[in-house]
Structures are given as structure tokens and as C-alpha cells.
Coordinates of C-alpha atoms in Angstrom, one line a residue:
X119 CA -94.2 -130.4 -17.9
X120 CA -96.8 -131.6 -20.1
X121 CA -99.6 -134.1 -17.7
X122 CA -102.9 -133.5 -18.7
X123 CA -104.8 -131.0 -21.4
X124 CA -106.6 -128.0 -20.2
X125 CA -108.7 -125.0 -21.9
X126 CA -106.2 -122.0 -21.0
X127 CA -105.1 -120.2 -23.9
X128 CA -102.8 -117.7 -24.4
X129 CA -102.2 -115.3 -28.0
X130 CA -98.8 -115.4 -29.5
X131 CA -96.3 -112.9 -27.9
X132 CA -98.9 -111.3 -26.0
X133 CA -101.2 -112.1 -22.5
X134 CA -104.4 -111.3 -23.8
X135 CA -106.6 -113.5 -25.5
X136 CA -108.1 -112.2 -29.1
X137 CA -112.2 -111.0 -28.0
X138 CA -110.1 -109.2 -25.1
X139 CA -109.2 -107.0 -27.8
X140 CA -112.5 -105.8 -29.1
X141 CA -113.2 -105.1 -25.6
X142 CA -110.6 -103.1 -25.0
X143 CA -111.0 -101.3 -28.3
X144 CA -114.3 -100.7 -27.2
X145 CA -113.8 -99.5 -24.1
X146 CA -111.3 -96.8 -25.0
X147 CA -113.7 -95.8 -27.7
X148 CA -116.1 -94.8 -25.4
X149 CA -113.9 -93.1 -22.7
X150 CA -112.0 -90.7 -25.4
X151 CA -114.7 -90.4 -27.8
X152 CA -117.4 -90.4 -26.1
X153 CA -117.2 -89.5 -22.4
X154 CA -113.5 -87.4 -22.2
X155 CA -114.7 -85.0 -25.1
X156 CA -118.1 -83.9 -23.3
X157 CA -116.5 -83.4 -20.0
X158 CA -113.8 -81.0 -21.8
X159 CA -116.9 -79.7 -22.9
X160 CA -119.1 -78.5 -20.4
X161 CA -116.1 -77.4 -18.4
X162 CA -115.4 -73.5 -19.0
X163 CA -111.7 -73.7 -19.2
X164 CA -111.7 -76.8 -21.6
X165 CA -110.4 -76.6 -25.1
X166 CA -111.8 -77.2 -28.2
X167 CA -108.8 -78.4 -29.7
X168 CA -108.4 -81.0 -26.9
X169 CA -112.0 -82.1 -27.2
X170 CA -111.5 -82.5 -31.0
X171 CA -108.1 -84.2 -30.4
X172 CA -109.5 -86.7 -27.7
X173 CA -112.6 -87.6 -30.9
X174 CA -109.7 -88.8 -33.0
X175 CA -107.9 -90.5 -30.6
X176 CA -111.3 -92.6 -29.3
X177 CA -111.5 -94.1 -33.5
X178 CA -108.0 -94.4 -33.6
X179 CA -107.3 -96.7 -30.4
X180 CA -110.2 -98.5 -31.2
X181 CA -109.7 -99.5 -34.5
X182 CA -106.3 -100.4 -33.6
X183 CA -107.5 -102.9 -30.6
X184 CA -109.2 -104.1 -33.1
X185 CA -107.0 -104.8 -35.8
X186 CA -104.7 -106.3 -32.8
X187 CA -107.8 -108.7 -32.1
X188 CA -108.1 -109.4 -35.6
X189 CA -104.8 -110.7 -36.2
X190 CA -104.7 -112.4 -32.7
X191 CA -108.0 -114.6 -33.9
X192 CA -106.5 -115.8 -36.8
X193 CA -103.2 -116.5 -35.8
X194 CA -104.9 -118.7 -33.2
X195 CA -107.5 -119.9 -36.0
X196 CA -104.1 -121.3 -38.2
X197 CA -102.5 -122.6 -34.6
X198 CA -105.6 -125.1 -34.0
X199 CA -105.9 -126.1 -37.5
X200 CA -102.5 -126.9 -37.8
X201 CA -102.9 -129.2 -34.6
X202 CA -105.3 -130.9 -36.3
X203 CA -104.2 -131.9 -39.0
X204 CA -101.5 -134.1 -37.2
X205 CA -102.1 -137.8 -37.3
X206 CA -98.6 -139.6 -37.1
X207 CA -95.4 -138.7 -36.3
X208 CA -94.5 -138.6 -40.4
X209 CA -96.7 -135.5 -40.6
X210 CA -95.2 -133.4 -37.9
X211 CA -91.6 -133.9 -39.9
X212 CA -93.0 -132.9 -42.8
X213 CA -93.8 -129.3 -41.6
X214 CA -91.4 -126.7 -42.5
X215 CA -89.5 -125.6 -38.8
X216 CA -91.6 -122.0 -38.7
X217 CA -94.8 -124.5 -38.7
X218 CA -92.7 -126.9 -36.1
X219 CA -92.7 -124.2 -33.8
X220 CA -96.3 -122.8 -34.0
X221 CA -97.1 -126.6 -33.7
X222 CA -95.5 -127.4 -30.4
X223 CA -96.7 -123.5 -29.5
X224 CA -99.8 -124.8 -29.5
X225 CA -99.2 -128.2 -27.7
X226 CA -97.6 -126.7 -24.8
X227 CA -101.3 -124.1 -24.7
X228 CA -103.8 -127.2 -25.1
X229 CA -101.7 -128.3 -21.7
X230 CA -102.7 -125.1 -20.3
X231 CA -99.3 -123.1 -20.4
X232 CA -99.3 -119.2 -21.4
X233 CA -96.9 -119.2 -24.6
X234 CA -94.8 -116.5 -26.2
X235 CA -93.0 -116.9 -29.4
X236 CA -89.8 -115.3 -29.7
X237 CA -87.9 -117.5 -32.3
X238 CA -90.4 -117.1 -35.2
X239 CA -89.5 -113.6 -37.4
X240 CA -86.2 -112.4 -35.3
X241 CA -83.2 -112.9 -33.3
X242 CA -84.3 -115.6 -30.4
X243 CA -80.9 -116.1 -28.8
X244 CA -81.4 -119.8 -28.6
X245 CA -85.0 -119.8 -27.0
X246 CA -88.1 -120.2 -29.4
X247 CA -90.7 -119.8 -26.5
X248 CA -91.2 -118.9 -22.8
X249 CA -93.9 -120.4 -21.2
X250 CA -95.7 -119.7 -18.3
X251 CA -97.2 -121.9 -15.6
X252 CA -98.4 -121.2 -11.7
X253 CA -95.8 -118.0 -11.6
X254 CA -92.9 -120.6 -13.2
X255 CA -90.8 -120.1 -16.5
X256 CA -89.7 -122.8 -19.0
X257 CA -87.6 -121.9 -21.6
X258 CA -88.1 -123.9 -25.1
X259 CA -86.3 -124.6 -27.8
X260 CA -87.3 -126.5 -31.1
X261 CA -85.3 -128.6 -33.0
X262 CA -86.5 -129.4 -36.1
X263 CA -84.2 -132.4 -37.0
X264 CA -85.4 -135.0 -38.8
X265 CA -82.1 -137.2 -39.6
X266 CA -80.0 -136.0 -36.7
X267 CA -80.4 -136.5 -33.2
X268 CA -80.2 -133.7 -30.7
X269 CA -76.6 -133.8 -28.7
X270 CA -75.4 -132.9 -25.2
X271 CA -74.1 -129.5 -26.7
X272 CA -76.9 -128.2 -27.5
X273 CA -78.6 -129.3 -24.7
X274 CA -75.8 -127.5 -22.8
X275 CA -76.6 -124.7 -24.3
X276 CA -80.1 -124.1 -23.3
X277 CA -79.4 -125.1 -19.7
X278 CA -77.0 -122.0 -19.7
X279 CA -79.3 -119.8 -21.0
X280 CA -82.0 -121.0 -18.6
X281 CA -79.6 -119.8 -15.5
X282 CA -78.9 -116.3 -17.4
X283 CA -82.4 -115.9 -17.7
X284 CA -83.3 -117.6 -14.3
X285 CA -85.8 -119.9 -15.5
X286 CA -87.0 -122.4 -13.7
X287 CA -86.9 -125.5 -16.4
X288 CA -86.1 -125.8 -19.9
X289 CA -87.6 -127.7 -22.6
X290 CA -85.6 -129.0 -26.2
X291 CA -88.3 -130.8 -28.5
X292 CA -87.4 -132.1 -32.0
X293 CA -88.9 -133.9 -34.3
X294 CA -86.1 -136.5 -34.5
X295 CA -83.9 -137.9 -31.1
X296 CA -81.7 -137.6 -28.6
X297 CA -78.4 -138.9 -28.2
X298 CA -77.8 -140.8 -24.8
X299 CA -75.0 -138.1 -24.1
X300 CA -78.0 -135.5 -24.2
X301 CA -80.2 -137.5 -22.2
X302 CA -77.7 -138.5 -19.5
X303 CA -76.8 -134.6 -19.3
X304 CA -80.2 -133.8 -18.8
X305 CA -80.4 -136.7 -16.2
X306 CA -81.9 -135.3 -13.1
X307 CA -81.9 -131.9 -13.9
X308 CA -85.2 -129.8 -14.5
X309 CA -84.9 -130.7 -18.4
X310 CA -87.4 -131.9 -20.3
X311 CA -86.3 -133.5 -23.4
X312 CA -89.3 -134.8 -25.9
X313 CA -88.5 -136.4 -29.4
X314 CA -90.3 -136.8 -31.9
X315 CA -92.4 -139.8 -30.9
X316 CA -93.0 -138.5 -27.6
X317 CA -94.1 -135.0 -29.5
X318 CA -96.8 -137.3 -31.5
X319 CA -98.0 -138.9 -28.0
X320 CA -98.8 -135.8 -26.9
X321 CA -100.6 -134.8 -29.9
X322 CA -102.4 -137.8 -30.1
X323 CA -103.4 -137.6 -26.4
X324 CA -104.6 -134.2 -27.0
X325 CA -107.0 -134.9 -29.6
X326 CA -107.9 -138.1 -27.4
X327 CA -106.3 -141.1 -29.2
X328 CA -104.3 -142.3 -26.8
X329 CA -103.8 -142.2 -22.9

């Protein structure tokens, strides 16, 4: 788990990063407007109606890619500025838990993980993110407590899912604590289990305020 920061990014439920997008949208541009279309035709037994088809499609994917890119950039764009404005462990509990989750998102990609958000708009089954590391997959889970402290149970719970979904480690942060039940359940098992405090540490070692 988290050691030291790193400059690998990863977009949010997706591998690609957001200019890979404009390339891409390019790219296809090119090949189905551009290139595809002439070599339908010059050959004698291409179709108009394909060549015309393939100039609509070459727009079409590209503006999409593009729009894709769009969104990608900004959703990053909100993700770092919402890292930066964290100075103390009182202002990561004030965020709302949609926020919580973006934030520790982010955390786990300025320590150089590839993150996908499944808990934010749907049905997570217990598992907020999956990161990615050297071919290995943690599971996450965010807890947004404030005035309660995490339990074994739920701890439980997301060890279970990380052998259905044959992960390699799990993660539970919160914003609050854990009860020593949770922590001696997660005793010597590949568990991480940060709190709030630690969640700050990180933060603050991040934007290089602490060591």
C-alpha cells in the first residue's frame, strides 16, 4: 500500500488518460474520413454509399473521443483541486462521502495506483474502487464516518468480497476509526486499514508537509 508519491495517473473508470482521447479521436478521423473513403473510391467495385457512410462515421467517432476527453480532463481537473484544498483532518470530514471518495481516488493515483470508481452513481456491491498496481488488485472501500468507528463486521465483509473477486488485498479508509476488534481481524492479513488521521498523513505527505 501507500509508500511513496509518483506521477502515474489513471482517469476515472477508464485506463486511458484524458489527451489519449484527442488522439484517438483524431486518429479515427483520419482513417474513416479521410483515408477509408478514398480507397472505397478509386476501387471499381466500391460503393458510394459506403464511402459516404465511412465520411460520417470519421466526424462522429471523433467528436465523441473527444467529448470522452473532455469530460475525462475535468473530472481529473475537480480531483486535484479537491486534493488541494485539504489542510487538516477537519476538512476531509467535512466533505460530503461522494467528495470522500473522489478524494481518497485521487490519493491512492498521486501514489501511483491505476483507479476505477465503481461506488460513485450505482450499485458498488460493497467496493468503491479497484486499484491497480504491478499486475495486483486491491479492493477499496470508503467509509465516511465521522462519529463512529469502523467494526470487525464490516471489515469482514470486504475481506469476503476480496476472495469472490480474487483480489489480492483490500483497503477500508474512513474518515473516523477503527475499533480494535477491526484492527485485530485485520491483524496479519493483507488489509490495509487507514483512519482518518492516517488519511490526512498521507495527504499532507503528498503535498510535502510532512515525511
Amino acid at each position: 500500500m501507500p509508500r511513496r508519491p509518483t506521477r502515474q495517473r489513471a482517469s476515472r473508470g477508464q485506463a486511458l488518460e484524458w489527451h489519449w482521447y484527442f488522439v484517438i479521436g483524431a486518429a479515427l478521423y483520419l482513417v474513416l474520413a479521410v483515408a477509408l473513403p478514398r480507397a472505397v473510391h478509386v476501387n471499381p467495385y466500391g460503393s458510394p454509399v459506403v464511402s459516404a457512410a465511412l465520411g460520417l462515421a470519421g466526424p462522429l467517432a471523433c467528436a465523441y473521443c473527444w467529448l470522452r476527453g473532455a469530460q475525462s480532463y475535468w473530472q481529473e481537473r475537480r480531483r486535484r483541486r479537491l486534493l488541494a484544498k485539504q489542510s487538516s483532518l477537519a476538512t476531509v470530514q467535512s466533505l460530503g462521502w461522494e467528495d470522500f471518495e473522489r478524494l481518497v481516488g485521487e490519493v491512492f493515483r498521486q501514489w501511483g495506483y491505476r483507479v476505477e470508481e465503481t461506488g460513485l452513481g450505482g450499485a458498488d456491491g460493497g467496493v468503491d474502487l479497484r486499484l491497480r498496481k504491478r499486475g495486483e488488485l486491491t479492493l477499496v472501500q470508503c467509509k465516511h464516518w465521522r462519529a463512529k468507528s469502523v467494526g470487525a463486521p464490516q471489515v469482514r465483509e470486504m475481506f469476503g468480497l476480496m476472495v469472490h473477486h480474487q483480489a489480492h488485498a483490500i483497503a477500508v479508509v474512513t474518515s473516523g476509526g477503527f475499533t480494535r476488534e477491526a484492527r485485530a481481524f485485520a491483524d496479519g492479513k493483507p488489509i490495509e486499514l487507514i483512519d482518518g488521521k492516517r488519511l490526512s498523513h498521507l495527504i499532507d505527505r503528498i503535498h510535502g508537509r510532512a515525511q
